Backbone as JSON, one array per atom type, in Angstrom:
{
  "sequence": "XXXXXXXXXXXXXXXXXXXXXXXXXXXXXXXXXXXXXXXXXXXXXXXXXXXXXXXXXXXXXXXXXXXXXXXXXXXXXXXXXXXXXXXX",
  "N": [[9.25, -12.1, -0.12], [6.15, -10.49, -1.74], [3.69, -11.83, -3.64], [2.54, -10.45, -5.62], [4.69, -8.96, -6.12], [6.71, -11.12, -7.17], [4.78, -11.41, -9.68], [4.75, -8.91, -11.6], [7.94, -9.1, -12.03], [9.64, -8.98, -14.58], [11.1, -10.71, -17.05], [14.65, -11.15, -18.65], [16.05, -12.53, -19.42], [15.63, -15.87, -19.98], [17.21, -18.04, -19.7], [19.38, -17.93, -17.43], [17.13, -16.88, -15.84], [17.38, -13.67, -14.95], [16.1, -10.24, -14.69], [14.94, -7.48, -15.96], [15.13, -5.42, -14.0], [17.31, -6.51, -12.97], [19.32, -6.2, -15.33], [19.06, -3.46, -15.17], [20.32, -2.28, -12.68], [22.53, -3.89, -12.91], [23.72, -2.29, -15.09], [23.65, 0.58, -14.04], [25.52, 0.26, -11.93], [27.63, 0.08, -13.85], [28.03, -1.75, -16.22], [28.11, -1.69, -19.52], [27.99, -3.13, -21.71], [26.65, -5.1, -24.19], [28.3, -7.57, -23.45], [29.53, -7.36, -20.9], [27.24, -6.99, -19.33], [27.25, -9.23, -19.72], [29.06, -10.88, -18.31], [28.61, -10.14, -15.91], [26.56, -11.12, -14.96], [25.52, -13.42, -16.5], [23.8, -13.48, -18.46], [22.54, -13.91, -21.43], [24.48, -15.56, -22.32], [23.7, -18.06, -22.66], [21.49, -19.38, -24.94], [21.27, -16.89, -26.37], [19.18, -15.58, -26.89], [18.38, -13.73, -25.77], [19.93, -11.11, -26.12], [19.27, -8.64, -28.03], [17.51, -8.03, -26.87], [18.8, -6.92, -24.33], [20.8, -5.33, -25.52], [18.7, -3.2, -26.22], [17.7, -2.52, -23.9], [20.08, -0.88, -22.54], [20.46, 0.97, -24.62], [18.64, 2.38, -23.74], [19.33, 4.39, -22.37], [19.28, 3.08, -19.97], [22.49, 2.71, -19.0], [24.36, 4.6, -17.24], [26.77, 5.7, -17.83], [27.01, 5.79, -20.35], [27.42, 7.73, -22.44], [30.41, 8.27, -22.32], [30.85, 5.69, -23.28], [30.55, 5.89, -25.3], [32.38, 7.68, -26.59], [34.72, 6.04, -26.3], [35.82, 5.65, -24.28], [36.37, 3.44, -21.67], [33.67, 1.78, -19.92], [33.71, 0.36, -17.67], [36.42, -1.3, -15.41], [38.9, -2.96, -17.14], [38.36, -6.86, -17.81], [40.17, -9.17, -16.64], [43.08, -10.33, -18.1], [42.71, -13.41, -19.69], [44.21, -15.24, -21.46], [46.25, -17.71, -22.06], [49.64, -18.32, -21.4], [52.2, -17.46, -24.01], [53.6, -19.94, -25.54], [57.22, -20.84, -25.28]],
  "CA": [[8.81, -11.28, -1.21], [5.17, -10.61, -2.13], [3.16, -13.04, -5.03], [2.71, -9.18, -6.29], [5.76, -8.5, -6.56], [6.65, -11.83, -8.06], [4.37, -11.23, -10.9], [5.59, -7.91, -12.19], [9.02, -9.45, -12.64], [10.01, -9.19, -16.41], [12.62, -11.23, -17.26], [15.04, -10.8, -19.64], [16.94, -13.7, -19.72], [15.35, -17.08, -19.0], [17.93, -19.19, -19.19], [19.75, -17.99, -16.08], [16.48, -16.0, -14.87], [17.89, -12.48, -14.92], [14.99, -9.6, -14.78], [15.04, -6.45, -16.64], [15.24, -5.14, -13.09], [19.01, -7.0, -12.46], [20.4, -5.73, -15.93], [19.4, -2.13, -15.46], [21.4, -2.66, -12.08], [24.34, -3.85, -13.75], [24.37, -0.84, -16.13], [24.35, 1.71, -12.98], [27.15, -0.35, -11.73], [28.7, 0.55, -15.18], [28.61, -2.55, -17.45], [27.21, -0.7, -20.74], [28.16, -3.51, -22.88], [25.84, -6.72, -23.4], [29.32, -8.43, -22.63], [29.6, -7.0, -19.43], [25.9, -7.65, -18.43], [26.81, -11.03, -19.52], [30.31, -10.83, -17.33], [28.45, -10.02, -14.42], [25.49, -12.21, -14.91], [25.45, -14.79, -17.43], [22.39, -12.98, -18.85], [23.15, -14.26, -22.93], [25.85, -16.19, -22.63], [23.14, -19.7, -23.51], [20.52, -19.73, -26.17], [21.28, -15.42, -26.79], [17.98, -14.68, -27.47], [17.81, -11.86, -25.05], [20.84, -10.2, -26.59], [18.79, -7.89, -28.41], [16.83, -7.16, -25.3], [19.8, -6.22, -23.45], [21.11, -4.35, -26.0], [17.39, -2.35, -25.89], [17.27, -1.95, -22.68], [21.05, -0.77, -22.88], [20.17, 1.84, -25.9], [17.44, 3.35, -23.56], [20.0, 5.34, -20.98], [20.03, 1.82, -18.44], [23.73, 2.84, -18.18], [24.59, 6.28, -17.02], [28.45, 6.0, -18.43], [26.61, 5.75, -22.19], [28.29, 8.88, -23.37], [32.13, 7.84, -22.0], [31.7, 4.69, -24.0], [30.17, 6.43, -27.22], [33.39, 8.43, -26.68], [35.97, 5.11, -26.43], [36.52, 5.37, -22.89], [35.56, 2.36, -21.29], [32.45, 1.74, -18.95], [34.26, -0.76, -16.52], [37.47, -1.84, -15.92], [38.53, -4.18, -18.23], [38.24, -8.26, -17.31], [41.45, -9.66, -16.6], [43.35, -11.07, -19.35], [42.79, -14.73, -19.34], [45.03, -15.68, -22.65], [47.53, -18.79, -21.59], [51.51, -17.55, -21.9], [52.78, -18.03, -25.18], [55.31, -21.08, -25.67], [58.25, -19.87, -25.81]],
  "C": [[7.33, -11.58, -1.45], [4.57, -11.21, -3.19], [3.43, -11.89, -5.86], [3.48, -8.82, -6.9], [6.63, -9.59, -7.59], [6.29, -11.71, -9.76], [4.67, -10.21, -11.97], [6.73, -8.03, -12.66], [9.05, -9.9, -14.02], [11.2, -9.73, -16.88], [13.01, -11.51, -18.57], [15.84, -12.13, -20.51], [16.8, -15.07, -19.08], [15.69, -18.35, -18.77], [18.87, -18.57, -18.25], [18.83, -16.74, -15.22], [16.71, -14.69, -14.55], [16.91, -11.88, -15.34], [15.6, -8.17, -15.27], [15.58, -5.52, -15.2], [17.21, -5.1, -12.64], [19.62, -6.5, -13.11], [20.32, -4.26, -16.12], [19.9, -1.55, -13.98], [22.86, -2.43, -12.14], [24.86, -2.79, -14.75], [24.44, 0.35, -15.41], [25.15, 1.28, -12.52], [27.63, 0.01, -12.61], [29.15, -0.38, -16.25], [27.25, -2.11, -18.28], [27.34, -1.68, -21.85], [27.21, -4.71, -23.04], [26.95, -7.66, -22.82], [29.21, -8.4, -21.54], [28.62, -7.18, -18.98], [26.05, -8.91, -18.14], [27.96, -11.59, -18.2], [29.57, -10.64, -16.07], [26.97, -10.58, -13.96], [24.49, -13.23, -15.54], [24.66, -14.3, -18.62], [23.23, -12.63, -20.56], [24.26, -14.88, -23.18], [24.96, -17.99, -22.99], [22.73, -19.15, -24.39], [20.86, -18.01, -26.82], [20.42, -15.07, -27.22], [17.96, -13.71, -26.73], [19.06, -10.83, -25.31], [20.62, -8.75, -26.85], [18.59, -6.9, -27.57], [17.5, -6.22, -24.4], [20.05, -5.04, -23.77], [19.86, -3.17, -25.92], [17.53, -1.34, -24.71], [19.28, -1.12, -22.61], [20.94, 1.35, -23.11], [18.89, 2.69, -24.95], [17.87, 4.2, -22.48], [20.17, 3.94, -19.26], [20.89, 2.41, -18.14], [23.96, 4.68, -18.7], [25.99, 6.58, -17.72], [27.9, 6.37, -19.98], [27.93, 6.88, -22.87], [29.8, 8.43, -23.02], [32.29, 6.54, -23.3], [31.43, 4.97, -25.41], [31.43, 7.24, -27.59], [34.76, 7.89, -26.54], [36.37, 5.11, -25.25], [35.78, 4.18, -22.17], [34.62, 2.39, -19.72], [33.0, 1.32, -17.02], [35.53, -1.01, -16.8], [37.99, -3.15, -16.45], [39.37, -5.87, -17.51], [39.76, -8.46, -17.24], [41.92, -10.85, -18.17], [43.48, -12.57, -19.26], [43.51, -16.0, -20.41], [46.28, -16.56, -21.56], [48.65, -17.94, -22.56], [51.54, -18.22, -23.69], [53.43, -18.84, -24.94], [56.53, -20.24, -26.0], [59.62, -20.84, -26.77]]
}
């Protein structure tokens, strides 16, 4: 990769390094939620200052589903349920 290209990188999230670049990515893949950015690349799951950001960048058409999930249908299919069995 070029120094050039290096420098232009805007990153969104610099505790696991994630660039504005990666999470408008992950929102044409179809995660529209900051969860799901964070589900598919940590990006706010430490310190959450770039929450906001996400959400921003989010709120500005990043994800092409927008309207499905303004309409309750969901973006992605949803994470596997990771709840331990009840006792019985």
């Amino acid at each position: 990769m070029s120094p050039l290209r290096e420098v232009n990188r805007v990153y969104v999230c610099n505790c696991f390094g994630v660039t504005e670049a990666q999470v408008k990515k992950h929102a044409e893949d179809g995660a529209c939620t900051p969860r799901q950015i964070a589900s598919a690349c940590k990006a706010g799951t430490d310190c959450g200052s770039c929450v906001r950001r996400i959400q921003a960048l989010l709120g500005r058409g990043a994800c092409p589903r927008r309207e499905l999930v303004d309409q309750g249908e969901p973006a992605m299919e949803p994470l596997s349920d990771t709840r331990l069995p009840e006792a019985a």
